[in-house]
Coordinates of C-alpha atoms in Angstrom, one line a residue:
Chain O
X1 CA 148.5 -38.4 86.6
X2 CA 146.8 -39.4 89.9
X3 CA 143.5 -41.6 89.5
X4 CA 141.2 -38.8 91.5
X5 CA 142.5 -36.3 88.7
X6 CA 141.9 -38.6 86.3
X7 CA 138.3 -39.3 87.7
X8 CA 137.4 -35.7 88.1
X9 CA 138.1 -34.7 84.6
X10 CA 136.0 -37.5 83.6
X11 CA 132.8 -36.8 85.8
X12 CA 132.9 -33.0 85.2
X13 CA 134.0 -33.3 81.6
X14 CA 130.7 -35.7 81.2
X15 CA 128.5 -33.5 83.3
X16 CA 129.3 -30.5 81.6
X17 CA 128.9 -32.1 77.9
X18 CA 125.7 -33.4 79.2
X19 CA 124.2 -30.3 80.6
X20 CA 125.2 -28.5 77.5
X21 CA 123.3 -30.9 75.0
X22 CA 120.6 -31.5 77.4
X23 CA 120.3 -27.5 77.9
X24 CA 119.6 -27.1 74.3
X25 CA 122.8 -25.1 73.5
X26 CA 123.3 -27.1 70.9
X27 CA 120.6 -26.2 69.3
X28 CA 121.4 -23.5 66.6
X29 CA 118.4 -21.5 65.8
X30 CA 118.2 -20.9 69.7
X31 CA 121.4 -19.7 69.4
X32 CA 120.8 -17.0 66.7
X33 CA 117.4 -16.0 67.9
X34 CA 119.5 -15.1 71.2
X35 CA 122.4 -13.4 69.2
X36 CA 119.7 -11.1 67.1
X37 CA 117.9 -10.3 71.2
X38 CA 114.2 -12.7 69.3
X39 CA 114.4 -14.7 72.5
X40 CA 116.6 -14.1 75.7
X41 CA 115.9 -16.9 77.6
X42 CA 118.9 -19.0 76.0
X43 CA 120.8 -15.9 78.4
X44 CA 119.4 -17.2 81.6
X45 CA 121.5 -20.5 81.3
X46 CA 125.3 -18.5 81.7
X47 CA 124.1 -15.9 83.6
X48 CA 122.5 -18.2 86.5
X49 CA 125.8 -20.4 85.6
X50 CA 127.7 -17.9 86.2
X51 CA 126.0 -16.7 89.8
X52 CA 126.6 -20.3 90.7
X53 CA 130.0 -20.5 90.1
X54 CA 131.0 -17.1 91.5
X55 CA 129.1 -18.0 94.7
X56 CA 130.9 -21.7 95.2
X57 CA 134.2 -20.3 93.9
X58 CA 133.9 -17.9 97.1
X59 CA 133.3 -21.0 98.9
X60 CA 136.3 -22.4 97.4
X61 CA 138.6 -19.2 98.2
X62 CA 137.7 -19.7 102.0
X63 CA 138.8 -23.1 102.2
X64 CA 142.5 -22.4 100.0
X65 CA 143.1 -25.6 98.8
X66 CA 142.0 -28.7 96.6
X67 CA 141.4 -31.7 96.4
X68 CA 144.2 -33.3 94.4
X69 CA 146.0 -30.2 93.6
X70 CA 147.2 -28.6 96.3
X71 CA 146.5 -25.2 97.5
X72 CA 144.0 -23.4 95.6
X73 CA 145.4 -21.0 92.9
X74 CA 142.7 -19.0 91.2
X75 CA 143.4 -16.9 87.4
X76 CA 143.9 -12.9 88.0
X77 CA 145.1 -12.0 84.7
X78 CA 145.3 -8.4 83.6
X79 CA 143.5 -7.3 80.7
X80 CA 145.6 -6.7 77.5
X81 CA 145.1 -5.6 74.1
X82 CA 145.5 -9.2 73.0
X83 CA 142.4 -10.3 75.1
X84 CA 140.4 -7.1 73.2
X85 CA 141.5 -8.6 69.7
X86 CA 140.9 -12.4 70.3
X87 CA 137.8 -11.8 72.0
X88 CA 136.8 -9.8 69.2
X89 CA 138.0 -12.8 66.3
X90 CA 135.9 -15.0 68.7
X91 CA 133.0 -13.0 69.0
X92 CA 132.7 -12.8 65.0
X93 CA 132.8 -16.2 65.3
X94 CA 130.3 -17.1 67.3
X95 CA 127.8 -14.5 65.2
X96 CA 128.9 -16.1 61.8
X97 CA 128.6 -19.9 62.9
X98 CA 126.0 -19.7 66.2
X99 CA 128.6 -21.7 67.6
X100 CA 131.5 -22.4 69.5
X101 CA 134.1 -25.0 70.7
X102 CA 132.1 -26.5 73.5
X103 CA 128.8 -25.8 71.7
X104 CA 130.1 -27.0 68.2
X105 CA 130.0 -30.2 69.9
X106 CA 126.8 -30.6 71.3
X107 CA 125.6 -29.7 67.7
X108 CA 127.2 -32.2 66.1
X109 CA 125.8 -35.1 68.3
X110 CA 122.3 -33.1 68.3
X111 CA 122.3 -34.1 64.4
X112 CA 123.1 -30.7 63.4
X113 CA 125.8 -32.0 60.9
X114 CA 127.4 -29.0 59.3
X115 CA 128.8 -28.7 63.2
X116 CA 131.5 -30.6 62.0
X117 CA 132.7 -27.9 59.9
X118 CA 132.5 -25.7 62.6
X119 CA 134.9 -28.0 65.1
X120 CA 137.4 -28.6 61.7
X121 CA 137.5 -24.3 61.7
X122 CA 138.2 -24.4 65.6
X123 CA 141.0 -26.9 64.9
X124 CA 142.3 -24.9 62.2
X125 CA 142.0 -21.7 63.6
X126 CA 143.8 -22.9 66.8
X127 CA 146.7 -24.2 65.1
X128 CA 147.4 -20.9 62.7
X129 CA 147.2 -18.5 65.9
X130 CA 150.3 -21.1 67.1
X131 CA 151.7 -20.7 63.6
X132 CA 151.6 -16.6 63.8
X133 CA 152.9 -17.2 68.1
X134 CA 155.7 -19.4 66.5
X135 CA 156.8 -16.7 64.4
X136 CA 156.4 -13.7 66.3
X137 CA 158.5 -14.9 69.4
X138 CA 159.2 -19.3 68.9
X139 CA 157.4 -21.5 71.3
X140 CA 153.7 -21.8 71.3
X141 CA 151.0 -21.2 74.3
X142 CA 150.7 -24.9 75.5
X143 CA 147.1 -24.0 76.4
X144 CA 144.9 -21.1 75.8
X145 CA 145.4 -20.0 79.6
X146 CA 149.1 -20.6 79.2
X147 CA 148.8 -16.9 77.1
X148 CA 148.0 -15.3 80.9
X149 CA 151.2 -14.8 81.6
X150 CA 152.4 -13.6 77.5
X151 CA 152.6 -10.1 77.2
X152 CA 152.4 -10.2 73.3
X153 CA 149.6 -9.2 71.4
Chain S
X1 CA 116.4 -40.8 70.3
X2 CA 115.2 -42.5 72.8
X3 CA 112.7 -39.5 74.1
X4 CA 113.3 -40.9 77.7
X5 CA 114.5 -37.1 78.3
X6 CA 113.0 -33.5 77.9
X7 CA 115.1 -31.3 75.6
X8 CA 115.6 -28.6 76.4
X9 CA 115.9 -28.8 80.2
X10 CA 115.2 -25.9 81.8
X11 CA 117.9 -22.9 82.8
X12 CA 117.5 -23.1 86.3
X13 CA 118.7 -26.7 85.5
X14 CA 121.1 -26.4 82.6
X15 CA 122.6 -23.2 84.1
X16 CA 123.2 -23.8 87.8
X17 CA 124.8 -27.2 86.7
X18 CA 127.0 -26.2 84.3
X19 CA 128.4 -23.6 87.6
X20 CA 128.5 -26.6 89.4
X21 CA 130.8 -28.1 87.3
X22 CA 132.8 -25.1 87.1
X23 CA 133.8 -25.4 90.8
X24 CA 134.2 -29.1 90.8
X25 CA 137.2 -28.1 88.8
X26 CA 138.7 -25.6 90.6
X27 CA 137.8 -27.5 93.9
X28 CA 138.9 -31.3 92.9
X29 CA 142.0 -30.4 90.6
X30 CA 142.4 -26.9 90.3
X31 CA 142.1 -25.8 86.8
X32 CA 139.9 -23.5 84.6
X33 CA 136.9 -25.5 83.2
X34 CA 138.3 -24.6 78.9
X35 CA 137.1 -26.2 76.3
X36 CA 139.4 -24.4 73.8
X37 CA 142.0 -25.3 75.9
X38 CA 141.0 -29.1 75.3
X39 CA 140.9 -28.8 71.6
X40 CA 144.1 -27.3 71.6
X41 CA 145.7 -30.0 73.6
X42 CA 144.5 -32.5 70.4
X43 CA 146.8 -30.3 68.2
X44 CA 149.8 -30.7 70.8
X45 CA 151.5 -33.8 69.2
X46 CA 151.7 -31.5 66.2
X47 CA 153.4 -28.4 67.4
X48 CA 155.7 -30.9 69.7
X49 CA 154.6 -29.9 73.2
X50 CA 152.9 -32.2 76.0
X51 CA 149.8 -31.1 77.0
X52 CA 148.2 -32.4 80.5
X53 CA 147.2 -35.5 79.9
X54 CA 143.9 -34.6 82.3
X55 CA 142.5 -32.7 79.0
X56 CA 141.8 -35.4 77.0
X57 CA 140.1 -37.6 79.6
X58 CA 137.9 -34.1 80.1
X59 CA 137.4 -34.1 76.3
X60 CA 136.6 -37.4 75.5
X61 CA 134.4 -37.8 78.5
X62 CA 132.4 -34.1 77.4
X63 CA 132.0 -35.6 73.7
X64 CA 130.6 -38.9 75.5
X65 CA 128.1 -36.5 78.0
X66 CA 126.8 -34.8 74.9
X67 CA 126.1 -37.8 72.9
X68 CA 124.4 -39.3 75.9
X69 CA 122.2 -36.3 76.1
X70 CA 121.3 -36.6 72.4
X71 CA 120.7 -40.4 72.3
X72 CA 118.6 -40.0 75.5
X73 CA 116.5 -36.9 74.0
X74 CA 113.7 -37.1 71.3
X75 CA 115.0 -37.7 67.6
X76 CA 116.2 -35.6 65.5
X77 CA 117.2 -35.2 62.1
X78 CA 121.0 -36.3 61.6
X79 CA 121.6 -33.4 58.6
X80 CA 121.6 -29.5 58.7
X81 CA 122.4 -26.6 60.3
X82 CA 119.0 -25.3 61.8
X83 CA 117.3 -23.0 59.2
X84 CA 120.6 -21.8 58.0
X85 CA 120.8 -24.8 56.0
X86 CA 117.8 -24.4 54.6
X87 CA 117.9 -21.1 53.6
X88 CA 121.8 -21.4 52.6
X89 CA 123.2 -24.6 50.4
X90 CA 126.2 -26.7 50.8
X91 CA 128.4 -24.1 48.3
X92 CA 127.7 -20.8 50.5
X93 CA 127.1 -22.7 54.3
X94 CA 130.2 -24.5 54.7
X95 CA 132.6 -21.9 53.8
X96 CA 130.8 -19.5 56.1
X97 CA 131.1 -22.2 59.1
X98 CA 134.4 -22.8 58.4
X99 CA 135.1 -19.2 58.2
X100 CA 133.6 -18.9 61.8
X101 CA 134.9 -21.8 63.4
X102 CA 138.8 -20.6 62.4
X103 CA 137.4 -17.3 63.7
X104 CA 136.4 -19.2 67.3
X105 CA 140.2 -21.1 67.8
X106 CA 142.0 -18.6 66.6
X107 CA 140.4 -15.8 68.5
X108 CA 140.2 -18.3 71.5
X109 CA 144.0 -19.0 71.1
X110 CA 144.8 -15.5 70.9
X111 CA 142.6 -14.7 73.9
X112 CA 143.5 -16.4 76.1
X113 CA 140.8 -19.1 76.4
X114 CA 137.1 -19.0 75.2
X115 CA 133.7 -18.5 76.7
X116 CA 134.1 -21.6 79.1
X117 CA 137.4 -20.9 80.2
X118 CA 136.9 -17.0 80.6
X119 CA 133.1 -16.4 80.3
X120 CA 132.3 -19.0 83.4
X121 CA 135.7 -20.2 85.0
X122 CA 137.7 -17.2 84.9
X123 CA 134.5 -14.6 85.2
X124 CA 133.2 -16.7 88.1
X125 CA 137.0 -16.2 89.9
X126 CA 136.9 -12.3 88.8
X127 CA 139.7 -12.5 87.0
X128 CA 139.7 -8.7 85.2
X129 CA 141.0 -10.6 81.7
X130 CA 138.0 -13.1 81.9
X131 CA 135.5 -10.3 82.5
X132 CA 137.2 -8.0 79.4
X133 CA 137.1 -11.1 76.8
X134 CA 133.5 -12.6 78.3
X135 CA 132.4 -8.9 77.5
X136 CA 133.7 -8.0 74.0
X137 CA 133.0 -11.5 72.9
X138 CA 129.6 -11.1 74.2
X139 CA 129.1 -7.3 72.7
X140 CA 131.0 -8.1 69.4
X141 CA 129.3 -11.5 68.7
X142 CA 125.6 -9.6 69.5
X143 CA 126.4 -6.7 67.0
X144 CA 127.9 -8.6 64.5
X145 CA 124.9 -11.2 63.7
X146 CA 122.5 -8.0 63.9
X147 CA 124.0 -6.3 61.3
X148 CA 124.8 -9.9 59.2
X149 CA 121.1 -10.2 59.4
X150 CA 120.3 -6.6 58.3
X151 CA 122.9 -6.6 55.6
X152 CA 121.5 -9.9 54.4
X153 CA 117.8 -9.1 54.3
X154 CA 117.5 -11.6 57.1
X155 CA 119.1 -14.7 55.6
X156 CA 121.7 -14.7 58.0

């Protein structure tokens, strides 16, 4: 793994952990008020992220190539019924526990304890879906984007 | 803990940030921003794959970013679940959260990705799966918790 790689993952991997603490994602009552439409400001902070990052990724798709990677190669999957059915799983999730991977985190070291249990779930639940993957056609997705190119549901 | 900093910082903050770091990615080392994805590479000595070893310096440095945010904020209390936990106990809370949280990986797994890695990073790129799973999640998650909190007299 080259150093800058290395380095990058770091500094945006810290950033973004940061920002989501600082942001007061972690915070789950914000979270369900937001889910049951009580308060819809929490929306603001994905949809202006997501306005930013569409704009710079545009940026990015002019210039066609990275940093330490190479030329730049961005995701264009094609929707699927498995995208329908794990969002779906997913989206239960998030209403059941106000949660979810990244946030689970920044409630745990926001002193919401029980976020634990939330992150032990993720764990769980990401190993049986490579458990049902395993048996349904042998080797498992090495990452969740790794499914792009799957065809299974 | 310390109080040195405002939580929460506001959206035009948080929000615009958090895009930032989403391009860094893509622009520095060319990879969807994925949290799920992260997790998943912790489980990868298990099922007897190698996962990029990147994802687990982007892990450990996002679990050492949130703590700093939480040391640097105003103190909290170091037990709970929000009001959940006071309205629900120990016996009926933790099976719920651990209900939800298999619900997040395996759906997240079986999706693809989860709402960093298609509801920022792959939306942002307009990648048509992104969009479908950032939407149903989105829809699915909303109408679920309303009628949770209906059905429950508005425990839940």
């Amino acid at each position: 793994m080259k150093p800058g790689v290395r380095a990058s993952a770091v500094v945006v991997g810290f950033a973004f952990g940061f920002l989501v603490s600082a942001g007061g994602l972690g915070d789950v009552d914000r979270v369900r008020e937001a889910l049951l439409l009580q308060d819809l400001s929490l929306y603001l902070v994905p949809v202006s992220a997501l306005a930013v990052a569409a704009v710079g990724v545009a940026l990015l798709r002019r210039r066609g190539r990275t940093r330490y990677a190479g030329p730049l190669v961005l995701p264009s999957g094609r929707p699927a019924a498995r995208h329908v059915y794990g969002a779906s799983l997913f989206g239960v999730g998030v209403a059941v526990s106000a949660s979810s991977p990244a946030l689970s985190i920044a409630m745990v070291s926001g002193g919401q304890a029980y976020g634990l249990v939330v992150l032990a779930g993720v764990l769980v639940g990401l190993r049986l879906r490579g458990r049902v993957e395993q048996q349904l056609v042998g080797p498992v997705s090495t990452e969740p984007e790794a499914l792009t190119h799957w065809r299974r549901t | 803990m310390l109080g040195v900093l405002e939580i929460p910082l506001p959206w035009w903050v948080t929000g615009p940030g958090l895009g930032l770091c989403v391009v860094a990615l893509y622009g520095l080392v060319n990879a969807r921003l994925g949290v799920s994805g992260a997790w998943l590479a912790v489980l990868a000595w298990y099922e007897g794959w190698h996962p990029e070893r990147w994802r687990f310096w982007f892990l450990g440095a996002l679990v050492a970013g949130s703590a700093t945010a939480s040391v640097l904020g105003p103190s909290q209390s170091r037990l709970g679940y929000g009001r959940l936990s006071e309205q629900l106990g120990p016996g009926a809370l933790v099976p719920m959260l651990l209900g939800g949280g298999i619900a997040l990986g395996f759906g997240a797994r079986w999706a693809g990705g989860c709402g960093s890695a298609h509801g920022l990073s792959g939306a942002a790129a307009g990648s048509r799966d992104s969009l479908v799973v950032a939407g149903t999640a989105l829809v699915v998650a909303v109408v679920v918790a309303l009628v949770l909190h209906a059905v429950t007299g508005g425990v839940l």
